[in-house]
PDB file of C-alpha atoms in Angstrom:
ATOM      1  CA  MET A1431     -60.879   5.199   9.353  1.00  0.00           C
ATOM      2  CA  LYS A1432     -59.410   1.867   8.269  1.00  0.00           C
ATOM      3  CA  ARG A1433     -58.222   3.405   4.975  1.00  0.00           C
ATOM      4  CA  LEU A1434     -56.570   6.223   6.913  1.00  0.00           C
ATOM      5  CA  TRP A1435     -54.583   3.733   9.026  1.00  0.00           C
ATOM      6  CA  ILE A1436     -53.465   1.850   5.905  1.00  0.00           C
ATOM      7  CA  PHE A1437     -52.322   5.128   4.325  1.00  0.00           C
ATOM      8  CA  PHE A1438     -50.448   6.078   7.505  1.00  0.00           C
ATOM      9  CA  LEU A1439     -48.620   2.716   7.684  1.00  0.00           C
ATOM     10  CA  THR A1440     -47.747   2.918   3.989  1.00  0.00           C
ATOM     11  CA  VAL A1441     -46.154   6.348   4.459  1.00  0.00           C
ATOM     12  CA  ILE A1442     -44.035   5.039   7.373  1.00  0.00           C
ATOM     13  CA  CYS A1443     -42.791   2.023   5.369  1.00  0.00           C
ATOM     14  CA  LEU A1444     -41.894   4.170   2.376  1.00  0.00           C
ATOM     15  CA  GLY A1445     -40.036   6.541   4.668  1.00  0.00           C
ATOM     16  CA  GLN A1446     -37.954   3.696   6.100  1.00  0.00           C
ATOM     17  CA  MET A1447     -37.148   2.411   2.607  1.00  0.00           C
ATOM     18  CA  MET A1448     -35.979   5.875   1.576  1.00  0.00           C
ATOM     19  CA  VAL A1449     -33.712   6.111   4.630  1.00  0.00           C
ATOM     20  CA  VAL A1450     -32.120   2.730   3.848  1.00  0.00           C
ATOM     21  CA  ALA A1451     -31.701   3.616   0.182  1.00  0.00           C
ATOM     22  CA  GLY A1452     -29.971   6.843   1.167  1.00  0.00           C
ATOM     23  CA  THR A1453     -27.339   5.093   3.318  1.00  0.00           C
ATOM     24  CA  THR A1454     -23.960   5.262   1.601  1.00  0.00           C
ATOM     25  CA  GLN A1455     -21.296   2.571   1.533  1.00  0.00           C
ATOM     26  CA  ALA A1456     -17.739   2.358   0.215  1.00  0.00           C
ATOM     27  CA  ALA A1457     -19.002   0.632  -2.931  1.00  0.00           C
ATOM     28  CA  ASP A1458     -20.773   3.854  -3.900  1.00  0.00           C
ATOM     29  CA  TRP A1459     -17.498   5.789  -4.017  1.00  0.00           C
ATOM     30  CA  CYS A1460     -15.772   3.029  -5.980  1.00  0.00           C
ATOM     31  CA  GLN A1461     -18.290   3.757  -8.702  1.00  0.00           C
ATOM     32  CA  TRP A1462     -16.935   7.292  -8.789  1.00  0.00           C
ATOM     33  CA  ASN A1463     -13.459   5.942  -9.536  1.00  0.00           C
ATOM     34  CA  LYS A1464     -14.717   3.774 -12.395  1.00  0.00           C
ATOM     35  CA  ASN A1465     -17.047   6.386 -13.837  1.00  0.00           C
ATOM     36  CA  PRO A1466     -16.680  10.022 -12.697  1.00  0.00           C
ATOM     37  CA  ALA A1467     -20.204  10.748 -13.923  1.00  0.00           C
ATOM     38  CA  ASN A1468     -21.709   8.526 -11.213  1.00  0.00           C
ATOM     39  CA  ILE A1469     -20.794  10.417  -8.045  1.00  0.00           C
ATOM     40  CA  GLN A1470     -18.945  13.719  -7.953  1.00  0.00           C
ATOM     41  CA  PRO A1471     -17.953  16.042  -5.075  1.00  0.00           C
ATOM     42  CA  THR A1472     -19.314  19.544  -5.612  1.00  0.00           C
ATOM     43  CA  TYR A1473     -19.009  22.714  -3.551  1.00  0.00           C
ATOM     44  CA  GLN A1474     -22.130  24.880  -3.467  1.00  0.00           C
ATOM     45  CA  PRO A1475     -21.120  28.475  -2.601  1.00  0.00           C
ATOM     46  CA  ASN A1476     -24.740  29.622  -2.202  1.00  0.00           C
ATOM     47  CA  ASN A1477     -25.503  26.894   0.335  1.00  0.00           C
ATOM     48  CA  GLN A1478     -21.950  26.941   1.736  1.00  0.00           C
ATOM     49  CA  ARG A1479     -21.703  23.165   1.683  1.00  0.00           C
ATOM     50  CA  LEU A1480     -19.748  20.311   0.083  1.00  0.00           C
ATOM     51  CA  ILE A1481     -21.993  17.621  -1.364  1.00  0.00           C
ATOM     52  CA  LEU A1482     -21.854  14.470  -3.468  1.00  0.00           C
ATOM     53  CA  LEU A1483     -23.979  14.477  -6.625  1.00  0.00           C
ATOM     54  CA  ASN A1484     -24.914  11.485  -8.759  1.00  0.00           C
ATOM     55  CA  LYS A1485     -25.256  11.557 -12.540  1.00  0.00           C
ATOM     56  CA  SER A1486     -28.867  12.682 -12.181  1.00  0.00           C
ATOM     57  CA  ARG A1487     -27.678  15.741 -10.239  1.00  0.00           C
ATOM     58  CA  GLU A1488     -29.312  14.427  -7.065  1.00  0.00           C
ATOM     59  CA  VAL A1489     -27.662  15.022  -3.710  1.00  0.00           C
ATOM     60  CA  VAL A1490     -26.329  11.674  -2.491  1.00  0.00           C
ATOM     61  CA  GLN A1491     -24.737  13.008   0.682  1.00  0.00           C
ATOM     62  CA  VAL A1492     -23.816  16.253   2.378  1.00  0.00           C
ATOM     63  CA  VAL A1493     -20.127  15.863   3.195  1.00  0.00           C
ATOM     64  CA  GLU A1494     -19.835  19.098   5.167  1.00  0.00           C
ATOM     65  CA  ASP A1495     -21.826  22.306   5.519  1.00  0.00           C
ATOM     66  CA  HIS A1496     -21.114  25.824   6.815  1.00  0.00           C
ATOM     67  CA  LEU A1497     -18.071  26.031   4.506  1.00  0.00           C
ATOM     68  CA  ILE A1498     -17.011  29.422   3.149  1.00  0.00           C
ATOM     69  CA  LEU A1499     -14.511  28.779   0.333  1.00  0.00           C
ATOM     70  CA  SER A1500     -13.116  30.585  -2.670  1.00  0.00           C
ATOM     71  CA  ASP A1501     -12.028  27.327  -4.363  1.00  0.00           C
ATOM     72  CA  PHE A1502     -12.368  23.568  -4.054  1.00  0.00           C
ATOM     73  CA  TYR A1503     -10.987  20.595  -5.948  1.00  0.00           C
ATOM     74  CA  THR A1504     -10.769  16.840  -5.391  1.00  0.00           C
ATOM     75  CA  VAL A1505      -7.258  15.596  -4.617  1.00  0.00           C
ATOM     76  CA  ASP A1506      -7.825  11.854  -4.458  1.00  0.00           C
ATOM     77  CA  TYR A1507      -9.834   8.913  -3.181  1.00  0.00           C
ATOM     78  CA  SER A1508      -8.380   6.116  -1.068  1.00  0.00           C
ATOM     79  CA  PRO A1509      -7.914   2.746  -2.827  1.00  0.00           C
ATOM     80  CA  ASN A1510     -10.918   1.288  -0.983  1.00  0.00           C
ATOM     81  CA  CYS A1511     -12.917   4.399  -1.994  1.00  0.00           C
ATOM     82  CA  ARG A1512     -13.970   5.083   1.592  1.00  0.00           C
ATOM     83  CA  TYR A1513     -11.998   8.309   2.097  1.00  0.00           C
ATOM     84  CA  LEU A1514     -12.250  11.507   0.062  1.00  0.00           C
ATOM     85  CA  VAL A1515      -9.341  13.959  -0.071  1.00  0.00           C
ATOM     86  CA  GLY A1516     -10.197  17.524  -1.008  1.00  0.00           C
ATOM     87  CA  ALA A1517      -8.387  20.868  -1.133  1.00  0.00           C
ATOM     88  CA  LEU A1518     -10.282  23.795   0.420  1.00  0.00           C
ATOM     89  CA  GLY A1519      -9.088  27.124  -0.948  1.00  0.00           C
ATOM     90  CA  LYS A1520      -9.315  30.490   0.774  1.00  0.00           C
ATOM     91  CA  ASP A1521      -7.211  33.655   0.302  1.00  0.00           C
ATOM     92  CA  GLY A1522      -4.725  31.880  -1.992  1.00  0.00           C
ATOM     93  CA  GLN A1523      -4.028  29.037   0.427  1.00  0.00           C
ATOM     94  CA  PHE A1524      -5.397  25.520   0.628  1.00  0.00           C
ATOM     95  CA  ASP A1525      -6.245  23.211   3.510  1.00  0.00           C
ATOM     96  CA  THR A1526      -6.146  19.521   2.598  1.00  0.00           C
ATOM     97  CA  VAL A1527      -8.934  17.571   4.296  1.00  0.00           C
ATOM     98  CA  ILE A1528      -9.570  13.814   4.454  1.00  0.00           C
ATOM     99  CA  TRP A1529     -13.214  12.785   5.027  1.00  0.00           C
ATOM    100  CA  ASP A1530     -14.592   9.396   5.996  1.00  0.00           C
ATOM    101  CA  LEU A1531     -17.566   9.011   3.645  1.00  0.00           C
ATOM    102  CA  GLU A1532     -18.912   5.869   5.306  1.00  0.00           C
ATOM    103  CA  SER A1533     -19.380   7.663   8.592  1.00  0.00           C
ATOM    104  CA  GLN A1534     -22.943   8.885   9.045  1.00  0.00           C
ATOM    105  CA  PRO A1535     -22.716  11.818   8.749  1.00  0.00           C
ATOM    106  CA  ALA A1536     -19.381  12.136   6.926  1.00  0.00           C
ATOM    107  CA  ARG A1537     -16.592  13.314   9.225  1.00  0.00           C
ATOM    108  CA  ARG A1538     -13.128  14.804   8.936  1.00  0.00           C
ATOM    109  CA  VAL A1539     -10.354  12.294   9.621  1.00  0.00           C
ATOM    110  CA  SER A1540      -7.458  14.733   9.337  1.00  0.00           C
ATOM    111  CA  VAL A1541      -6.654  18.274   8.198  1.00  0.00           C
ATOM    112  CA  PHE A1542      -3.386  19.660   6.818  1.00  0.00           C
ATOM    113  CA  GLU A1543      -3.424  23.431   6.766  1.00  0.00           C
ATOM    114  CA  GLN A1544      -2.152  26.274   4.586  1.00  0.00           C
ATOM    115  CA  SER A1545      -0.516  24.950   1.460  1.00  0.00           C
ATOM    116  CA  TYR A1546       0.266  27.708  -1.061  1.00  0.00           C
ATOM    117  CA  LYS A1547      -1.552  27.574  -4.450  1.00  0.00           C
ATOM    118  CA  TYR A1548      -2.247  23.820  -4.318  1.00  0.00           C
ATOM    119  CA  GLY A1549      -3.305  21.186  -1.805  1.00  0.00           C
ATOM    120  CA  HIS A1550      -0.870  18.756  -0.206  1.00  0.00           C
ATOM    121  CA  SER A1551       0.094  15.571  -2.021  1.00  0.00           C
ATOM    122  CA  VAL A1552      -1.422  12.358  -0.636  1.00  0.00           C
ATOM    123  CA  GLU A1553      -0.173   8.822  -1.380  1.00  0.00           C
ATOM    124  CA  TRP A1554      -2.202   5.930   0.035  1.00  0.00           C
ATOM    125  CA  SER A1555      -1.073   2.537   1.261  1.00  0.00           C
ATOM    126  CA  PRO A1556      -2.621  -0.344  -0.724  1.00  0.00           C
ATOM    127  CA  ASP A1557      -4.981  -1.239   2.157  1.00  0.00           C
ATOM    128  CA  SER A1558      -6.031   2.402   2.813  1.00  0.00           C
ATOM    129  CA  ASN A1559      -4.931   2.207   6.469  1.00  0.00           C
ATOM    130  CA  TYR A1560      -2.107   4.744   5.993  1.00  0.00           C
ATOM    131  CA  ALA A1561      -1.318   7.753   3.830  1.00  0.00           C
ATOM    132  CA  VAL A1562       1.830   9.780   3.208  1.00  0.00           C
ATOM    133  CA  VAL A1563       0.917  13.463   3.123  1.00  0.00           C
ATOM    134  CA  GLY A1564       3.556  15.762   1.660  1.00  0.00           C
ATOM    135  CA  GLY A1565       4.244  19.460   2.017  1.00  0.00           C
ATOM    136  CA  ARG A1566       7.004  21.584   0.558  1.00  0.00           C
ATOM    137  CA  GLU A1567       9.687  20.478   3.032  1.00  0.00           C
ATOM    138  CA  TRP A1568       8.166  17.545   4.891  1.00  0.00           C
ATOM    139  CA  ASP A1569       6.287  14.256   4.623  1.00  0.00           C
ATOM    140  CA  ASP A1570       3.998  12.854   7.307  1.00  0.00           C
ATOM    141  CA  LEU A1571       2.856   9.253   7.641  1.00  0.00           C
ATOM    142  CA  LEU A1572      -0.794   9.320   8.713  1.00  0.00           C
ATOM    143  CA  TYR A1573      -2.356   6.398  10.584  1.00  0.00           C
ATOM    144  CA  ILE A1574      -6.005   6.631   9.532  1.00  0.00           C
ATOM    145  CA  ALA A1575      -7.490   4.709  12.484  1.00  0.00           C
ATOM    146  CA  ASP A1576      -6.621   7.351  15.085  1.00  0.00           C
ATOM    147  CA  GLY A1577      -5.201  10.265  13.062  1.00  0.00           C
ATOM    148  CA  ARG A1578      -1.698   9.787  14.470  1.00  0.00           C
ATOM    149  CA  LEU A1579       1.113  11.404  12.470  1.00  0.00           C
ATOM    150  CA  VAL A1580       4.787  10.472  12.141  1.00  0.00           C
ATOM    151  CA  ARG A1581       7.082  13.109  10.618  1.00  0.00           C
ATOM    152  CA  LEU A1582       9.155  11.182   8.077  1.00  0.00           C
ATOM    153  CA  THR A1583      11.644  13.968   7.429  1.00  0.00           C
ATOM    154  CA  ASN A1584      13.021  13.877  10.964  1.00  0.00           C
ATOM    155  CA  GLU A1585      16.058  11.795  11.862  1.00  0.00           C
ATOM    156  CA  ILE A1586      15.356   8.110  12.342  1.00  0.00           C
ATOM    157  CA  VAL A1587      17.507   6.407  14.967  1.00  0.00           C
ATOM    158  CA  SER A1588      17.349   2.648  14.855  1.00  0.00           C
ATOM    159  CA  ASP A1589      18.835  -0.108  16.983  1.00  0.00           C
ATOM    160  CA  CYS A1590      22.424  -0.453  15.783  1.00  0.00           C
ATOM    161  CA  GLU A1591      22.750  -4.003  17.069  1.00  0.00           C
ATOM    162  CA  ARG A1592      19.580  -5.183  15.354  1.00  0.00           C
ATOM    163  CA  HIS A1593      20.035  -3.091  12.200  1.00  0.00           C
ATOM    164  CA  SER A1594      23.712  -3.677  11.463  1.00  0.00           C
ATOM    165  CA  SER A1595      23.463  -2.204   7.966  1.00  0.00           C
ATOM    166  CA  GLY A1596      22.865   1.315   9.256  1.00  0.00           C
ATOM    167  CA  CYS A1597      21.897   3.298  12.328  1.00  0.00           C
ATOM    168  CA  GLY A1598      19.667   5.897  10.743  1.00  0.00           C
ATOM    169  CA  GLY A1599      19.796   9.103   8.777  1.00  0.00           C
ATOM    170  CA  HIS A1600      17.638  11.964   7.589  1.00  0.00           C
ATOM    171  CA  LEU A1601      14.840  11.285   5.136  1.00  0.00           C
ATOM    172  CA  TYR A1602      14.452  12.948   1.784  1.00  0.00           C
ATOM    173  CA  ALA A1603      11.141  14.789   1.472  1.00  0.00           C
ATOM    174  CA  HIS A1604       9.032  14.011  -1.623  1.00  0.00           C
ATOM    175  CA  ASN A1605      11.524  11.656  -3.259  1.00  0.00           C
ATOM    176  CA  GLY A1606      12.805   8.340  -1.997  1.00  0.00           C
ATOM    177  CA  LEU A1607       9.326   7.173  -0.908  1.00  0.00           C
ATOM    178  CA  PHE A1608       8.036   3.940  -2.418  1.00  0.00           C
ATOM    179  CA  TRP A1609       4.939   1.884  -1.620  1.00  0.00           C
ATOM    180  CA  HIS A1610       5.429  -1.828  -2.241  1.00  0.00           C
ATOM    181  CA  PRO A1611       1.914  -2.850  -3.355  1.00  0.00           C
ATOM    182  CA  GLU A1612       2.217  -6.599  -2.815  1.00  0.00           C
ATOM    183  CA  LEU A1613       3.980  -6.573   0.542  1.00  0.00           C
ATOM    184  CA  ASN A1614       2.267  -3.390   1.825  1.00  0.00           C
ATOM    185  CA  GLN A1615       5.579  -1.846   2.834  1.00  0.00           C
ATOM    186  CA  LEU A1616       6.749   1.755   2.758  1.00  0.00           C
ATOM    187  CA  HIS A1617      10.369   2.184   1.631  1.00  0.00           C
ATOM    188  CA  ILE A1618      12.166   5.416   2.507  1.00  0.00           C
ATOM    189  CA  THR A1619      15.574   6.429   1.193  1.00  0.00           C
ATOM    190  CA  LEU A1620      17.940   7.627   3.941  1.00  0.00           C
ATOM    191  CA  THR A1621      20.726  10.142   3.451  1.00  0.00           C
ATOM    192  CA  ASP A1622      23.272   7.547   4.555  1.00  0.00           C
ATOM    193  CA  GLY A1623      22.404   5.466   1.467  1.00  0.00           C
ATOM    194  CA  ASN A1624      20.379   2.796   3.239  1.00  0.00           C
ATOM    195  CA  VAL A1625      16.634   2.239   2.951  1.00  0.00           C
ATOM    196  CA  ALA A1626      14.186   2.253   5.848  1.00  0.00           C
ATOM    197  CA  VAL A1627      11.506  -0.396   5.350  1.00  0.00           C
ATOM    198  CA  ILE A1628       8.276  -0.007   7.350  1.00  0.00           C
ATOM    199  CA  ASP A1629       5.975  -3.014   7.363  1.00  0.00           C
ATOM    200  CA  LEU A1630       2.394  -1.726   7.351  1.00  0.00           C
ATOM    201  CA  SER A1631       0.642  -5.043   6.736  1.00  0.00           C
ATOM    202  CA  ASN A1632      -0.585  -5.462  10.319  1.00  0.00           C
ATOM    203  CA  GLY A1633      -2.537  -2.173  10.404  1.00  0.00           C
ATOM    204  CA  GLN A1634      -0.892  -1.053  13.650  1.00  0.00           C
ATOM    205  CA  PRO A1635       0.534   2.347  14.731  1.00  0.00           C
ATOM    206  CA  ILE A1636       4.076   3.023  13.572  1.00  0.00           C
ATOM    207  CA  ASP A1637       6.930   2.357  15.985  1.00  0.00           C
ATOM    208  CA  PHE A1638      10.420   3.000  14.648  1.00  0.00           C
ATOM    209  CA  ARG A1639      11.834   0.964  17.531  1.00  0.00           C
ATOM    210  CA  GLY A1640       9.509  -1.991  16.914  1.00  0.00           C
ATOM    211  CA  PRO A1641       9.789  -5.112  14.784  1.00  0.00           C
ATOM    212  CA  GLN A1642       7.883  -3.555  11.876  1.00  0.00           C
ATOM    213  CA  PHE A1643      10.784  -1.175  11.190  1.00  0.00           C
ATOM    214  CA  GLU A1644      14.021  -2.268   9.558  1.00  0.00           C
ATOM    215  CA  VAL A1645      16.962  -0.623   7.812  1.00  0.00           C
ATOM    216  CA  LEU A1646      18.229  -2.456   4.726  1.00  0.00           C
ATOM    217  CA  PRO A1647      21.074  -1.860   2.274  1.00  0.00           C
ATOM    218  CA  VAL A1648      19.755  -0.202  -0.857  1.00  0.00           C
ATOM    219  CA  GLU A1649      20.485  -3.313  -2.955  1.00  0.00           C
ATOM    220  CA  LYS A1650      18.276  -5.512  -0.755  1.00  0.00           C
ATOM    221  CA  ALA A1651      15.416  -3.014  -0.770  1.00  0.00           C
ATOM    222  CA  THR A1652      15.765  -2.541  -4.530  1.00  0.00           C
ATOM    223  CA  LEU A1653      15.091  -6.230  -5.016  1.00  0.00           C
ATOM    224  CA  LEU A1654      11.711  -5.873  -3.358  1.00  0.00           C
ATOM    225  CA  ARG A1655      10.838  -3.093  -5.796  1.00  0.00           C
ATOM    226  CA  GLU A1656      12.238  -4.660  -8.966  1.00  0.00           C
ATOM    227  CA  ARG A1657      10.461  -7.969  -8.499  1.00  0.00           C
ATOM    228  CA  MET A1658       7.063  -6.432  -9.124  1.00  0.00           C
ATOM    229  CA  ALA A1659       8.120  -3.766 -11.652  1.00  0.00           C
ATOM    230  CA  SER A1660      10.773  -5.340 -13.886  1.00  0.00           C
ATOM    231  CA  PRO A1661       9.934  -5.666 -17.604  1.00  0.00           C
ATOM    232  CA  TYR A1662      11.936  -8.910 -17.523  1.00  0.00           C
ATOM    233  CA  GLY A1663       9.604 -10.486 -14.960  1.00  0.00           C
ATOM    234  CA  CYS A1664      10.869 -11.459 -11.528  1.00  0.00           C
ATOM    235  CA  THR A1665      14.380 -10.305 -10.819  1.00  0.00           C
ATOM    236  CA  PRO A1666      17.199 -10.807  -9.866  1.00  0.00           C
ATOM    237  CA  ILE A1667      19.029 -13.780 -11.409  1.00  0.00           C
ATOM    238  CA  VAL A1668      19.078 -16.982  -9.331  1.00  0.00           C
ATOM    239  CA  GLN A1669      22.434 -18.749  -9.357  1.00  0.00           C
ATOM    240  CA  TYR A1670      24.020 -21.745  -7.652  1.00  0.00           C
ATOM    241  CA  GLN A1671      27.749 -21.213  -6.962  1.00  0.00           C
ATOM    242  CA  VAL A1672      29.509 -24.582  -6.905  1.00  0.00           C
ATOM    243  CA  TYR A1673      32.772 -23.264  -5.465  1.00  0.00           C
ATOM    244  CA  ASN A1674      31.042 -21.338  -2.655  1.00  0.00           C
ATOM    245  CA  GLN A1675      28.365 -24.006  -2.175  1.00  0.00           C
ATOM    246  CA  ARG A1676      25.598 -21.434  -1.943  1.00  0.00           C
ATOM    247  CA  LEU A1677      22.439 -20.319  -3.726  1.00  0.00           C
ATOM    248  CA  ILE A1678      22.515 -16.584  -4.463  1.00  0.00           C
ATOM    249  CA  LEU A1679      20.518 -13.757  -6.002  1.00  0.00           C
ATOM    250  CA  ARG A1680      22.457 -11.608  -8.451  1.00  0.00           C
ATOM    251  CA  SER A1681      21.334  -8.164  -9.602  1.00  0.00           C
ATOM    252  CA  LEU A1682      20.098  -8.188 -13.184  1.00  0.00           C
ATOM    253  CA  THR A1683      21.408  -4.674 -13.848  1.00  0.00           C
ATOM    254  CA  ARG A1684      24.514  -4.427 -11.672  1.00  0.00           C
ATOM    255  CA  GLY A1685      25.744  -8.031 -11.737  1.00  0.00           C
ATOM    256  CA  LYS A1686      26.447  -7.958  -7.992  1.00  0.00           C
ATOM    257  CA  VAL A1687      25.487 -10.568  -5.429  1.00  0.00           C
ATOM    258  CA  VAL A1688      22.674  -8.943  -3.500  1.00  0.00           C
ATOM    259  CA  ASP A1689      21.483 -11.813  -1.340  1.00  0.00           C
ATOM    260  CA  VAL A1690      22.347 -15.339  -0.240  1.00  0.00           C
ATOM    261  CA  VAL A1691      19.280 -17.571  -0.217  1.00  0.00           C
ATOM    262  CA  GLN A1692      21.094 -20.568   1.303  1.00  0.00           C
ATOM    263  CA  SER A1693      24.704 -21.283   2.150  1.00  0.00           C
ATOM    264  CA  SER A1694      26.521 -24.570   2.940  1.00  0.00           C
ATOM    265  CA  LEU A1695      24.600 -26.183   0.098  1.00  0.00           C
ATOM    266  CA  LEU A1696      26.493 -29.071  -1.525  1.00  0.00           C
ATOM    267  CA  LEU A1697      24.574 -30.314  -4.551  1.00  0.00           C
ATOM    268  CA  LYS A1698      25.110 -33.139  -7.022  1.00  0.00           C
ATOM    269  CA  GLN A1699      22.380 -31.789  -9.315  1.00  0.00           C
ATOM    270  CA  TYR A1700      20.748 -28.381  -9.686  1.00  0.00           C
ATOM    271  CA  ARG A1701      18.180 -26.976 -12.113  1.00  0.00           C
ATOM    272  CA  PHE A1702      16.353 -23.689 -11.531  1.00  0.00           C
ATOM    273  CA  LEU A1703      12.591 -24.013 -12.178  1.00  0.00           C
ATOM    274  CA  GLY A1704      11.464 -20.398 -11.894  1.00  0.00           C
ATOM    275  CA  TRP A1705       9.923 -17.702  -9.696  1.00  0.00           C
ATOM    276  CA  SER A1706       6.430 -17.813  -8.214  1.00  0.00           C
ATOM    277  CA  PRO A1707       3.837 -15.476  -9.806  1.00  0.00           C
ATOM    278  CA  ASN A1708       4.148 -13.027  -6.863  1.00  0.00           C
ATOM    279  CA  CYS A1709       7.951 -13.122  -7.104  1.00  0.00           C
ATOM    280  CA  ASN A1710       8.386 -14.185  -3.463  1.00  0.00           C
ATOM    281  CA  TYR A1711       9.386 -17.832  -3.963  1.00  0.00           C
ATOM    282  CA  ILE A1712      11.851 -19.714  -6.136  1.00  0.00           C
ATOM    283  CA  ALA A1713      11.877 -23.411  -7.027  1.00  0.00           C
ATOM    284  CA  ALA A1714      14.667 -25.727  -8.152  1.00  0.00           C
ATOM    285  CA  ASN A1715      15.292 -29.416  -8.607  1.00  0.00           C
ATOM    286  CA  ILE A1716      18.226 -30.372  -6.401  1.00  0.00           C
ATOM    287  CA  ASP A1717      20.034 -33.502  -5.273  1.00  0.00           C
ATOM    288  CA  GLU A1718      21.935 -33.317  -1.988  1.00  0.00           C
ATOM    289  CA  GLY A1719      22.910 -36.983  -2.202  1.00  0.00           C
ATOM    290  CA  LYS A1720      19.538 -38.298  -1.061  1.00  0.00           C
ATOM    291  CA  GLY A1721      17.795 -38.248  -4.410  1.00  0.00           C
ATOM    292  CA  LEU A1722      16.243 -35.600  -6.616  1.00  0.00           C
ATOM    293  CA  VAL A1723      13.612 -33.339  -5.000  1.00  0.00           C
ATOM    294  CA  THR A1724      11.909 -30.051  -5.845  1.00  0.00           C
ATOM    295  CA  ALA A1725      12.889 -27.454  -3.247  1.00  0.00           C
ATOM    296  CA  ILE A1726      11.105 -24.150  -2.676  1.00  0.00           C
ATOM    297  CA  TRP A1727      12.652 -21.137  -0.937  1.00  0.00           C
ATOM    298  CA  ASP A1728      11.036 -17.991   0.426  1.00  0.00           C
ATOM    299  CA  THR A1729      13.349 -15.193  -0.735  1.00  0.00           C
ATOM    300  CA  ARG A1730      11.921 -12.749   1.816  1.00  0.00           C
ATOM    301  CA  SER A1731      13.227 -14.793   4.749  1.00  0.00           C
ATOM    302  CA  ASN A1732      15.839 -16.787   2.798  1.00  0.00           C
ATOM    303  CA  SER A1733      14.476 -20.061   4.120  1.00  0.00           C
ATOM    304  CA  ARG A1734      13.635 -23.372   2.489  1.00  0.00           C
ATOM    305  CA  VAL A1735       9.907 -23.803   2.998  1.00  0.00           C
ATOM    306  CA  ALA A1736       9.114 -26.986   1.078  1.00  0.00           C
ATOM    307  CA  GLU A1737      10.563 -30.158  -0.425  1.00  0.00           C
ATOM    308  CA  LEU A1738       8.413 -32.015  -2.930  1.00  0.00           C
ATOM    309  CA  PRO A1739       8.989 -35.181  -4.949  1.00  0.00           C
ATOM    310  CA  ALA A1740      10.556 -34.324  -8.290  1.00  0.00           C
ATOM    311  CA  THR A1741       8.400 -35.281 -11.276  1.00  0.00           C
ATOM    312  CA  HIS A1742       9.194 -35.877 -14.926  1.00  0.00           C
ATOM    313  CA  LYS A1743       6.582 -33.271 -15.857  1.00  0.00           C
ATOM    314  CA  GLY A1744       8.249 -30.648 -13.682  1.00  0.00           C
ATOM    315  CA  ARG A1745      11.833 -31.206 -14.817  1.00  0.00           C
ATOM    316  CA  TYR A1746      12.038 -27.829 -16.597  1.00  0.00           C
ATOM    317  CA  ALA A1747       9.423 -25.657 -14.869  1.00  0.00           C
ATOM    318  CA  PHE A1748       7.372 -25.811 -11.677  1.00  0.00           C
ATOM    319  CA  ASP A1749       3.580 -25.613 -11.743  1.00  0.00           C
ATOM    320  CA  TRP A1750       2.866 -23.083  -8.967  1.00  0.00           C
ATOM    321  CA  SER A1751      -0.863 -23.828  -9.032  1.00  0.00           C
ATOM    322  CA  THR A1752      -0.115 -27.196  -7.404  1.00  0.00           C
ATOM    323  CA  TRP A1753       1.508 -25.695  -4.298  1.00  0.00           C
ATOM    324  CA  THR A1754       0.161 -23.424  -1.564  1.00  0.00           C
ATOM    325  CA  PRO A1755       2.499 -21.588   0.896  1.00  0.00           C
TER     326      PRO A1755
END
């Protein structure tokens, strides 16, 4: 009898260990991105279900069952590997579905129906909180947390007093969309030539009337893109204009003044020391008549954020590892 109880308790413990081992986390799907042989979505027509198989052909998770499909293919994974995007084909049309794989069981986050021949295009924000889903004549911005959609191809009307550079325009579908990976911003080209910049860094629902939305001239928005993508490093060119007494940013390609970092700046000495590694800050040794200092500006807000004692070692270049914003 005692041996029977020991056997019974052993079976229960093993069962609990198997349940824990079978729980899936986002790290599991990241393995799929690094090595497609690890975990792979597969549709089983006989069982009418979508599953995840590991390299040993074992079922890791049942994503969805009771599915009758003529075709299936994987569109994409989110950057954090938590969400799977798949195209479900039937009668020559595809529904694009986004699943949350960490949910137990996996659940549909959003569905985009009836795309001809291929699934919809999906572009993720760097933090996986948003996705731009594109059709033939439209683009929707999806807020993952609650499934809310914003149609990006409709007219955007902004506050003319707050956004003096432009009061809106129609969006181009498919082109003119740009994710800024470092700032977590979505840039959208407007038909009036300006660029709508949506700040998605706070993970909140989109409000085109709120502070996270801004309309910028195309030159200003281009700077944000070029700084992280230029083969020349951080752009544009930083210049101090003696006659205008101002520190400016000049376009590397067009030669135009695209931004004024600081005006009313009368200097006796000036030496540019370089851009920060993330291309957000610039440093220069300056003397405003009070002695030589190392000044640092934030080019996103065009504000001077630090003044440090100038050193002999840093007379030609600034060591960014010694300063924290």
